[in-house]
Amino acid sequence: MKFSTTFFGASLVHLAVGTLTSTYYLKENVVGRDFYSHFDWQAIKDPTHGRVTYVDEPTARGLNLTYASHDTFILRTDATTVLDPAGPGRNSVRITTKNTYTTHVAIFDVRHMPQGCGTWPAIWATTETDWPSGGEIDIVEGVNDMGPNAGTLHTVEGCTMPASRPQSGISGQLDCNWLVNYNTGCTVKFKSNKSYGPEFNSNRGGWFVMERTEQHISMWFWARDDHRVPLEIKLGLPLLNTKTWGLPAAYFPNTECDLEKFFKAHKIIINLTLCGDWAGETNTWAASGCPSTCVDYVNNNPTAFADAYFDFAAMRIYQPIF
Ligand SMILES: *[C@@H]1O[C@H](CO)[C@@H](O)[C@H](O)[C@H]1NC(C)=O
Ligand SMILES: *[C@@H]1O[C@H](CO)[C@@H](O)[C@H](O)[C@H]1NC(C)=O
Ligand SMILES: *[C@@H]1O[C@H](CO)[C@@H](O)[C@H](O)[C@H]1NC(C)=O
């Protein structure tokens, strides 16, 4: 009798925790110069073979490729140098959070994202030391101004998504296994063209939001002019309840994928590469209507990269209350 009472009590506690993981408090409010204390600059070789040279923090600041004021953080590529075809790629920036995250909500209030032929910007999360077995979550990604935004998971074998899910976006491949179709991942295209590239920018950007729990990974997007954006997101309030936000743009449940097993503690990465395995891939480049070849274009047209920048109003990380 005593045993079964305890058991009943334990499962009630579990149930309560499970249902309450929709309420969160603001843990990190990263605005303006805070980006310098929350991120590391990674002067690494681009793993996706882009025509870029990732520079370290002093170089990025010296060349004004990263810039911060009290309310703005800018991250961009060089837009002044004609490149020697035999020399290194265009200077750019890749930053990664110092902290790691499991269950959390991440809000990116973005005013402008990199646009232009050859650009391949991304806001994503992974375990860099343990890829792909620690999983990868892509929140913002696209190439060559071709919207809308896509949200994608990449895992090792054994994680798939149901075809029919409560989300407004359109599912692509359902298998998250990186070995299927050259690491396409399980992907969802957002419905709104305002979620990416020139259309995103002409609307003064918007909010990308990701919630990660053990039960699901959800992503939302609201354009700047969308009156349905929850006030707690718009104002960066100290408390959130994700259950009140309505249908996500992309929803990845744990029904055919043990999220706890396939996703470890992640760092958030913001990177801006040019060309490389996706943006510069021959068919993708041709379909984008961009001139010449991607690498030639990047080498010879510095001023075409004047709009190849992120402008962040904030990154906010929320942790579960329970
Ligand atoms: C940039 O981000 C994407 C994730 O969207 C990742 O697949 C790619 O490896 C990253 N590229 C670089 C150069 O870091
Ligand atoms: C650096 O970039 C910022 C943002 O674009 C700009 O306001 C500032 O004038 C630039 N500084 C220099 C020295 O060019
Ligand atoms: C979004 O863009 C795509 C590709 O350019 C286009 O086919 C589609 O009609 C657009 N959707 C809306 C709602 O404008």
Coordinates of C-alpha atoms and ligand atoms in Angstrom, one line a residue:
M1 CA 0.0 0.0 0.0
K2 CA 2.7 2.4 1.0
F3 CA 4.7 1.5 -2.1
S4 CA 1.9 2.2 -4.4
T5 CA 1.1 5.5 -2.8
T6 CA 4.6 6.6 -3.3
F7 CA 4.5 5.4 -6.9
F8 CA 1.3 7.3 -7.5
G9 CA 2.8 10.4 -5.9
A10 CA 5.9 10.2 -8.0
S11 CA 4.0 10.0 -11.2
L12 CA 1.8 12.9 -10.2
V13 CA 4.9 15.0 -9.7
H14 CA 6.2 13.9 -13.0
L15 CA 2.9 14.8 -14.7
A16 CA 2.9 18.2 -13.0
V17 CA 6.4 19.0 -14.1
G18 CA 5.6 17.8 -17.6
T19 CA 2.6 20.1 -18.0
L20 CA 4.3 23.1 -16.4
T21 CA 7.2 23.1 -18.8
S22 CA 5.5 25.8 -20.8
T23 CA 6.3 28.6 -18.3
Y24 CA 9.7 30.2 -18.3
Y25 CA 11.6 33.1 -16.7
L26 CA 14.1 35.4 -18.4
K27 CA 17.6 34.2 -17.6
E28 CA 19.8 36.0 -20.1
N29 CA 18.8 39.3 -21.7
V30 CA 21.5 39.9 -24.3
V31 CA 21.3 43.4 -25.8
G32 CA 23.9 45.5 -27.6
R33 CA 27.4 45.1 -26.0
D34 CA 26.2 42.1 -24.0
F35 CA 26.9 40.0 -27.1
Y36 CA 30.6 40.4 -26.4
S37 CA 30.3 38.8 -23.0
H38 CA 27.9 36.0 -24.1
F39 CA 29.6 34.8 -27.3
D40 CA 33.0 33.6 -28.4
W41 CA 34.4 34.5 -31.9
Q42 CA 35.5 31.5 -33.9
A43 CA 38.4 32.1 -36.3
I44 CA 38.0 28.6 -37.7
K45 CA 38.1 27.1 -41.2
D46 CA 34.5 27.1 -42.6
P47 CA 33.3 23.5 -42.3
T48 CA 30.9 24.0 -45.2
H49 CA 33.7 25.2 -47.6
G50 CA 32.5 28.7 -48.0
R51 CA 34.4 31.5 -49.6
V52 CA 34.9 33.2 -46.3
T53 CA 37.6 33.7 -43.7
Y54 CA 36.3 33.7 -40.2
V55 CA 38.1 36.3 -38.1
D56 CA 38.8 36.5 -34.4
E57 CA 37.1 39.0 -32.1
P58 CA 39.8 41.8 -32.1
T59 CA 40.0 41.6 -35.9
A60 CA 36.2 41.7 -36.3
R61 CA 36.0 44.7 -34.0
G62 CA 38.9 46.4 -35.7
L63 CA 37.4 45.9 -39.1
N64 CA 33.9 46.8 -37.8
L65 CA 32.6 43.4 -38.9
T66 CA 31.1 43.3 -35.5
Y67 CA 29.8 46.4 -33.9
A68 CA 27.8 47.1 -30.8
S69 CA 26.0 50.0 -29.2
H70 CA 23.7 50.1 -26.2
D71 CA 20.8 48.6 -28.2
T72 CA 22.3 47.1 -31.4
F73 CA 24.6 44.3 -32.3
I74 CA 25.8 44.1 -35.9
L75 CA 27.6 41.1 -37.5
R76 CA 28.6 41.3 -41.2
T77 CA 31.0 40.3 -44.0
D78 CA 33.6 42.6 -45.5
A79 CA 32.1 44.7 -48.3
T80 CA 35.2 46.6 -49.5
T81 CA 37.9 44.2 -50.6
V82 CA 38.3 42.7 -54.1
L83 CA 39.7 39.2 -53.5
D84 CA 42.7 37.5 -55.0
P85 CA 41.1 34.3 -56.5
A86 CA 44.1 32.3 -55.2
G87 CA 43.9 33.9 -51.7
P88 CA 41.7 33.5 -48.7
G89 CA 37.9 34.1 -48.8
R90 CA 36.0 37.3 -47.8
N91 CA 36.3 38.1 -44.1
S92 CA 33.2 37.1 -42.1
V93 CA 32.2 36.2 -38.6
R94 CA 31.0 33.2 -36.7
I95 CA 30.1 33.4 -33.0
T96 CA 29.0 30.8 -30.5
T97 CA 27.5 31.2 -27.0
K98 CA 29.7 30.6 -24.0
N99 CA 26.8 28.8 -22.3
T100 CA 25.0 25.6 -23.3
Y101 CA 21.3 24.9 -23.2
T102 CA 18.9 22.0 -22.9
T103 CA 15.3 22.8 -22.0
H104 CA 14.9 26.5 -22.8
V105 CA 13.3 29.2 -25.0
A106 CA 15.5 31.3 -27.2
I107 CA 14.1 34.5 -28.7
F108 CA 16.0 36.3 -31.5
D109 CA 14.7 39.8 -32.1
V110 CA 16.3 40.5 -35.5
R111 CA 16.0 43.8 -37.4
H112 CA 17.9 42.8 -40.5
M113 CA 19.5 39.6 -41.8
P114 CA 22.2 39.1 -44.4
Q115 CA 20.9 39.4 -47.9
G116 CA 22.5 39.1 -51.4
C117 CA 23.6 36.5 -53.8
G118 CA 26.0 34.1 -52.2
T119 CA 24.9 34.7 -48.6
W120 CA 24.2 31.7 -46.3
P121 CA 23.3 33.1 -42.9
A122 CA 22.3 30.8 -40.0
I123 CA 21.2 30.9 -36.4
W124 CA 21.4 27.4 -35.0
A125 CA 22.4 25.2 -32.1
T126 CA 24.6 22.1 -31.8
T127 CA 27.2 20.3 -29.7
E128 CA 30.3 21.2 -31.6
T129 CA 32.4 18.5 -29.9
D130 CA 29.9 15.8 -30.5
W131 CA 28.3 16.4 -34.0
P132 CA 26.1 14.8 -35.3
S133 CA 25.4 12.5 -32.3
G134 CA 24.5 15.5 -30.1
G135 CA 22.1 16.8 -32.7
E136 CA 21.7 20.1 -34.5
I137 CA 18.7 22.5 -34.5
D138 CA 18.6 25.1 -37.3
I139 CA 16.3 28.0 -36.4
V140 CA 17.2 30.5 -39.2
E141 CA 18.7 29.3 -42.4
G142 CA 18.6 30.0 -46.1
V143 CA 20.7 30.9 -49.1
N144 CA 20.9 33.4 -52.0
D145 CA 17.8 35.4 -50.8
M146 CA 15.5 32.4 -51.4
G147 CA 12.8 32.4 -48.7
P148 CA 10.9 31.4 -46.8
N149 CA 13.0 30.4 -43.7
A150 CA 13.5 26.7 -43.0
G151 CA 13.6 25.1 -39.5
T152 CA 15.5 21.8 -39.5
L153 CA 16.8 19.1 -37.2
H154 CA 19.9 16.9 -38.0
T155 CA 20.6 13.8 -36.0
V156 CA 22.2 10.4 -36.2
E157 CA 20.0 7.5 -37.4
G158 CA 16.7 6.7 -35.5
C159 CA 14.9 10.1 -35.3
T160 CA 12.0 10.8 -37.7
M161 CA 9.0 13.1 -37.7
P162 CA 5.3 12.4 -38.3
A163 CA 4.0 13.6 -41.7
S164 CA 1.0 15.3 -40.1
R165 CA 1.8 17.7 -37.2
P166 CA 0.2 20.8 -35.6
Q167 CA 2.3 23.4 -37.4
S168 CA 1.7 26.2 -40.0
G169 CA 4.8 25.4 -42.0
I170 CA 5.2 22.7 -44.7
S171 CA 7.2 19.6 -43.9
G172 CA 10.0 18.5 -46.3
Q173 CA 12.0 15.4 -45.5
L174 CA 10.8 13.6 -42.4
D175 CA 14.0 11.6 -41.5
C176 CA 16.4 13.7 -39.4
N177 CA 19.3 11.3 -40.0
W178 CA 22.2 13.2 -41.4
L179 CA 23.2 10.3 -43.6
V180 CA 20.0 10.6 -45.7
N181 CA 20.2 12.8 -48.8
Y182 CA 23.5 14.5 -47.9
N183 CA 22.5 15.8 -44.5
T184 CA 19.2 17.4 -45.6
G185 CA 17.7 16.7 -42.1
C186 CA 14.0 16.8 -41.2
T187 CA 12.9 20.2 -42.4
V188 CA 9.9 22.6 -42.3
K189 CA 9.5 25.6 -44.5
F190 CA 7.8 28.5 -42.7
K191 CA 4.6 29.8 -44.3
S192 CA 5.5 33.4 -44.4
N193 CA 7.9 34.8 -47.1
K194 CA 8.6 37.6 -44.6
S195 CA 10.6 35.1 -42.6
Y196 CA 13.7 35.3 -44.8
G197 CA 15.9 37.6 -46.9
P198 CA 14.9 40.8 -48.6
E199 CA 11.2 40.4 -47.6
F200 CA 12.2 40.0 -44.0
N201 CA 14.4 43.1 -44.1
S202 CA 11.9 45.3 -45.9
N203 CA 9.4 44.5 -43.0
R204 CA 12.1 45.6 -40.5
G205 CA 12.6 42.0 -39.5
G206 CA 10.8 40.2 -36.7
W207 CA 11.1 37.5 -34.0
F208 CA 12.4 34.0 -34.3
V209 CA 11.6 31.8 -31.3
M210 CA 12.6 28.3 -30.4
E211 CA 11.3 26.2 -27.5
R212 CA 13.2 23.0 -26.7
T213 CA 11.8 20.6 -24.1
E214 CA 12.1 16.8 -23.8
Q215 CA 8.7 16.4 -25.5
H216 CA 9.1 18.7 -28.5
I217 CA 11.1 21.3 -30.3
S218 CA 8.9 24.2 -31.6
M219 CA 9.7 27.2 -33.7
W220 CA 7.6 30.4 -34.2
F221 CA 8.1 33.4 -36.4
W222 CA 6.4 36.8 -36.2
A223 CA 7.2 39.6 -38.7
R224 CA 7.7 43.0 -37.2
D225 CA 4.3 44.2 -38.5
D226 CA 2.4 41.1 -37.3
H227 CA 0.0 42.2 -34.6
R228 CA -0.4 38.7 -33.3
V229 CA 3.1 38.7 -31.8
P230 CA 2.7 37.9 -28.1
L231 CA 3.3 40.9 -25.9
E232 CA 5.7 39.0 -23.7
I233 CA 7.9 38.4 -26.7
K234 CA 7.6 41.9 -28.2
L235 CA 8.4 43.5 -24.9
G236 CA 10.9 40.9 -23.6
L237 CA 8.9 40.4 -20.4
P238 CA 10.4 38.4 -17.5
L239 CA 7.9 35.5 -17.8
L240 CA 6.6 33.5 -20.8
N241 CA 4.0 30.9 -21.3
T242 CA 4.5 29.2 -24.6
K243 CA 1.1 27.5 -24.5
T244 CA -0.5 30.8 -25.3
W245 CA 1.3 31.5 -28.5
G246 CA -0.8 29.5 -30.9
L247 CA 0.3 27.1 -33.7
P248 CA 4.1 27.0 -34.2
A249 CA 5.6 27.4 -37.7
A250 CA 7.5 24.2 -37.2
Y251 CA 6.8 21.5 -34.6
F252 CA 9.1 18.5 -33.9
P253 CA 7.5 16.1 -31.4
N254 CA 9.2 13.2 -29.6
T255 CA 6.7 10.6 -30.9
E256 CA 9.2 9.0 -33.3
C257 CA 12.3 10.5 -31.9
D258 CA 13.7 10.3 -28.4
L259 CA 14.7 14.0 -28.2
E260 CA 16.5 13.4 -24.9
K261 CA 18.7 10.9 -26.6
F262 CA 19.4 12.6 -29.9
F263 CA 19.9 16.2 -28.6
K264 CA 22.5 17.0 -26.0
A265 CA 23.4 20.3 -24.4
H266 CA 23.8 22.8 -27.2
K267 CA 25.6 26.1 -27.9
I268 CA 23.9 28.7 -30.1
I269 CA 25.9 29.6 -33.2
I270 CA 25.4 32.6 -35.4
N271 CA 27.3 32.3 -38.7
L272 CA 27.5 34.0 -42.0
T273 CA 29.2 32.1 -44.8
L274 CA 29.3 32.8 -48.5
C275 CA 28.9 30.1 -51.3
G276 CA 30.0 26.7 -49.9
D277 CA 28.2 23.4 -49.9
W278 CA 24.7 24.9 -50.2
A279 CA 24.7 28.5 -51.4
G280 CA 27.4 27.9 -54.0
E281 CA 26.2 24.5 -55.1
T282 CA 25.8 24.6 -58.9
N283 CA 22.1 23.9 -59.2
T284 CA 21.2 26.1 -56.2
W285 CA 23.2 28.9 -57.7
A286 CA 21.5 28.5 -61.1
A287 CA 18.0 28.4 -59.6
S288 CA 18.7 31.6 -57.6
G289 CA 19.1 33.7 -60.7
C290 CA 22.4 35.0 -59.5
P291 CA 25.1 35.9 -62.1
S292 CA 28.4 34.2 -62.9
T293 CA 29.6 31.6 -60.4
C294 CA 29.3 32.1 -56.7
V295 CA 33.0 32.3 -56.0
D296 CA 33.7 34.7 -58.9
Y297 CA 30.8 36.8 -57.7
V298 CA 32.1 37.0 -54.1
N299 CA 35.7 37.6 -55.3
N300 CA 34.9 40.5 -57.6
N301 CA 31.9 42.3 -56.1
P302 CA 32.6 43.6 -52.6
T303 CA 29.9 46.3 -52.7
A304 CA 27.3 43.6 -53.4
F305 CA 27.8 42.6 -49.7
A306 CA 26.8 45.9 -48.2
D307 CA 23.6 44.3 -47.0
A308 CA 25.2 41.1 -45.8
Y309 CA 24.7 41.8 -42.2
F310 CA 22.7 40.8 -39.1
D311 CA 21.3 43.5 -36.9
F312 CA 20.1 42.1 -33.6
A313 CA 17.9 44.0 -31.2
A314 CA 18.2 41.2 -28.6
M315 CA 18.7 37.6 -27.9
R316 CA 16.7 36.4 -24.9
I317 CA 17.2 33.0 -23.2
Y318 CA 14.4 31.8 -20.9
Q319 CA 14.7 28.8 -18.5
P320 CA 11.8 26.7 -17.2
I321 CA 10.3 27.8 -13.9
F322 CA 9.9 24.2 -12.7
Ligands
LIG1 C1 26.4 27.5 -40.6 O1 25.2 27.0 -40.1 C2 24.7 25.8 -40.7 C3 23.5 25.5 -39.9 O2 22.4 26.1 -40.4 C4 25.7 24.7 -40.6 O3 25.1 23.6 -41.2 C5 26.9 25.1 -41.2 O4 27.9 24.1 -41.0 C6 27.4 26.4 -40.6 N1 28.5 26.9 -41.4 C7 29.6 27.3 -40.8 C8 30.6 27.7 -41.8 O5 29.7 27.4 -39.7
LIG2 C1 30.7 50.5 -37.7 O1 29.4 50.0 -38.1 C2 28.4 50.8 -37.5 C3 27.1 50.0 -37.8 O2 26.9 49.8 -39.1 C4 28.4 52.2 -38.0 O3 27.3 52.9 -37.4 C5 29.7 52.8 -37.6 O4 29.8 54.1 -38.2 C6 30.8 52.0 -38.2 N1 32.1 52.5 -37.7 C7 33.1 52.8 -38.5 C8 34.3 53.3 -37.8 O5 33.0 52.6 -39.7
LIG3 C1 6.6 33.2 -51.5 O1 7.6 33.1 -52.4 C2 7.5 32.0 -53.3 C3 8.8 31.9 -54.0 O2 9.3 33.1 -54.5 C4 6.3 32.2 -54.2 O3 6.2 31.2 -55.1 C5 5.1 32.3 -53.3 O4 3.9 32.6 -54.1 C6 5.2 33.4 -52.2 N1 4.1 33.3 -51.3 C7 3.4 34.3 -51.0 C8 2.3 34.1 -50.0 O5 3.5 35.5 -51.4

